[in-house]
PDB file of C-alpha atoms in Angstrom:
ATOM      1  CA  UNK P   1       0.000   0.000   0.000  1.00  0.00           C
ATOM      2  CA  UNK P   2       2.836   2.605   0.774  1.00  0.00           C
ATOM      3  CA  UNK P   3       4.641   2.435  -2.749  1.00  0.00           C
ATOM      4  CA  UNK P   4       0.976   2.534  -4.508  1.00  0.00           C
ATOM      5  CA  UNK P   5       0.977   6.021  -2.380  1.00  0.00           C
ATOM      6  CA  UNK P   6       4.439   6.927  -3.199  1.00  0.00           C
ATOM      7  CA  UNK P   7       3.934   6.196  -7.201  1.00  0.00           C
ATOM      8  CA  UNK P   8       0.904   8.184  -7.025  1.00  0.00           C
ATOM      9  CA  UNK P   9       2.766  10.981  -5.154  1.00  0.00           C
ATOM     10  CA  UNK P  10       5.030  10.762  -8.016  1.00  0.00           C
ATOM     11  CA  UNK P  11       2.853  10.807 -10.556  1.00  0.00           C
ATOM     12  CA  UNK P  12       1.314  13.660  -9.426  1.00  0.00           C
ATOM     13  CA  UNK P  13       5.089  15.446  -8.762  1.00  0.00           C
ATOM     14  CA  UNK P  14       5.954  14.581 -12.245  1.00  0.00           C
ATOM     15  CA  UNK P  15       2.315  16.442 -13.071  1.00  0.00           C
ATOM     16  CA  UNK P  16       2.898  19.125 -11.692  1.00  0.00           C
ATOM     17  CA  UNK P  17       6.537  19.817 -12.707  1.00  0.00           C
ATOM     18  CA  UNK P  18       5.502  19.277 -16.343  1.00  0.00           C
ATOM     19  CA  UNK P  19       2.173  22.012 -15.908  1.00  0.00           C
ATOM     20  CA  UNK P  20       5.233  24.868 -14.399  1.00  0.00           C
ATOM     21  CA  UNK P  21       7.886  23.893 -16.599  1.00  0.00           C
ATOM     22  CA  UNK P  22       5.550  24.142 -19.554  1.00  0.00           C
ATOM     23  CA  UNK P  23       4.264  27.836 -18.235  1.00  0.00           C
ATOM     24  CA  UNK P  24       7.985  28.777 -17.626  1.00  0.00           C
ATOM     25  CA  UNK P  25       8.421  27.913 -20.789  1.00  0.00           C
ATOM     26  CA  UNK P  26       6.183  29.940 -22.105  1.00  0.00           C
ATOM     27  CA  UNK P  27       7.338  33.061 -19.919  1.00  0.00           C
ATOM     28  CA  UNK P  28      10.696  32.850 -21.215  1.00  0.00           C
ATOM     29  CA  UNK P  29       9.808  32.306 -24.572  1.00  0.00           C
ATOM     30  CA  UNK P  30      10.617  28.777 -25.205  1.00  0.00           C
ATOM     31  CA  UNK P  31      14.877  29.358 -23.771  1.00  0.00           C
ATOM     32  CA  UNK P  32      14.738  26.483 -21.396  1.00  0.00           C
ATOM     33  CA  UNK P  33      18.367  27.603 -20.554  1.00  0.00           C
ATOM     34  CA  UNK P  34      16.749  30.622 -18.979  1.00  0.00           C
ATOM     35  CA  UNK P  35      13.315  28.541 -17.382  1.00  0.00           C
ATOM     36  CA  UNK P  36      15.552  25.662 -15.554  1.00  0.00           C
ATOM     37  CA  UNK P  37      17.573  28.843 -14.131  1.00  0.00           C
ATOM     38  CA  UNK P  38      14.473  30.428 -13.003  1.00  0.00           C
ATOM     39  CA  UNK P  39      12.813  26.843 -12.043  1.00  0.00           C
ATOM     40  CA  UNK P  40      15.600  26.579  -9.611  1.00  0.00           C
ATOM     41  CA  UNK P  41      16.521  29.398  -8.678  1.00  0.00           C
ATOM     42  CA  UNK P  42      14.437  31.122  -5.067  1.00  0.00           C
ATOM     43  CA  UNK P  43      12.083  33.357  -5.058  1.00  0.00           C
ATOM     44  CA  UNK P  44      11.125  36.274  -3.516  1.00  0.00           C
ATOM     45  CA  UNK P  45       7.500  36.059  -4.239  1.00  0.00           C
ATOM     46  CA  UNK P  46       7.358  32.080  -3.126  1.00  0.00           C
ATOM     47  CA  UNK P  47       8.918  32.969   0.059  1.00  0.00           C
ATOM     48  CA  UNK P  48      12.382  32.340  -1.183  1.00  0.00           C
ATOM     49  CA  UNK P  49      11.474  28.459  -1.753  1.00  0.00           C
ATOM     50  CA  UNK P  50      12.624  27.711  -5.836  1.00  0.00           C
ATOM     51  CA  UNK P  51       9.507  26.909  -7.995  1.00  0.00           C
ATOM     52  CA  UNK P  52      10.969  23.382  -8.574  1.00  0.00           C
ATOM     53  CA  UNK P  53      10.795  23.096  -4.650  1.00  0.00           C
ATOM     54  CA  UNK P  54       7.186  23.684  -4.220  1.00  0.00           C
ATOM     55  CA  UNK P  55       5.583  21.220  -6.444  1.00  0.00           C
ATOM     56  CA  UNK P  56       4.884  18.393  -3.685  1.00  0.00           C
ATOM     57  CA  UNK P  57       1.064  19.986  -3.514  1.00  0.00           C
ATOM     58  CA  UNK P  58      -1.323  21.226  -5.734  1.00  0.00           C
ATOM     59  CA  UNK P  59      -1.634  24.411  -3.724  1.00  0.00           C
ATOM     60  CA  UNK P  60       2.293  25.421  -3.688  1.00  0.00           C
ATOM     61  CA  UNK P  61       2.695  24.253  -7.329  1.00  0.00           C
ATOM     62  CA  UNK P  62      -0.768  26.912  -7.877  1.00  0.00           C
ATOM     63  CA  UNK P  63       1.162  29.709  -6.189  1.00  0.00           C
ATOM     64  CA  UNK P  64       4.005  29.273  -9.081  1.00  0.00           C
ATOM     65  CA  UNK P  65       1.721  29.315 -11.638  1.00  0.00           C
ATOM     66  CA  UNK P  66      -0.278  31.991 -10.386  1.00  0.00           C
ATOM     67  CA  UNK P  67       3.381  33.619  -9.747  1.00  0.00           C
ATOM     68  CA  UNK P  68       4.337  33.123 -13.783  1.00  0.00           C
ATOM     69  CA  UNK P  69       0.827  34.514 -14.606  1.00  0.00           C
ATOM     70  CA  UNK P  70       1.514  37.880 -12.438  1.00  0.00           C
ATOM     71  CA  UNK P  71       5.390  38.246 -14.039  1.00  0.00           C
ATOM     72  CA  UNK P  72       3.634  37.637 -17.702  1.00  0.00           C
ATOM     73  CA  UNK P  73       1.295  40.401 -17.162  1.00  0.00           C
ATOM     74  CA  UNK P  74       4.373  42.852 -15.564  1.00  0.00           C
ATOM     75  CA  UNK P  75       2.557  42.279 -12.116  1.00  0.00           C
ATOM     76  CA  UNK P  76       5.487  42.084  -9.877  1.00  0.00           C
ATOM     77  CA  UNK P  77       4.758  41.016  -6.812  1.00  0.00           C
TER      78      UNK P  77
END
């Protein structure tokens, strides 16, 4: 029962890193040199935490998203 938990924790890690990476993506125009910098780098506005680090919960991996949608609309926050 605990690994059925942990591949579904997983699975829903690798869900949410591939919903920010994509939106990163996007924000930086499609140079992933420049989105795994800012994927890993910490954050003011995500209480210094790197967006990569906040992707164990669909609430913190919101709060980057919602974070790329403010900086793609000059909202910085």
């Amino acid at each position: 029962m605990t690994k059925q938990v942990k591949n579904e924790t997983s699975k829903a890690e690798l869900r949410n890193y591939k919903a920010v990476q994509f939106a990163a993506s996007n924000l930086f125009d499609g140079d992933m040199a420049a989105t795994h910098k800012w994927l890993n780098e910490p954050a003011y506005s995500l209480g210094d935490k790197a967006p990569v680090d906040m992707l164990n919960s669909e609430t913190e991996t919101q709060q980057v998203l919602d974070l790329i949608g403010r900086l793609e609309h000059g909202v910085f926050s």
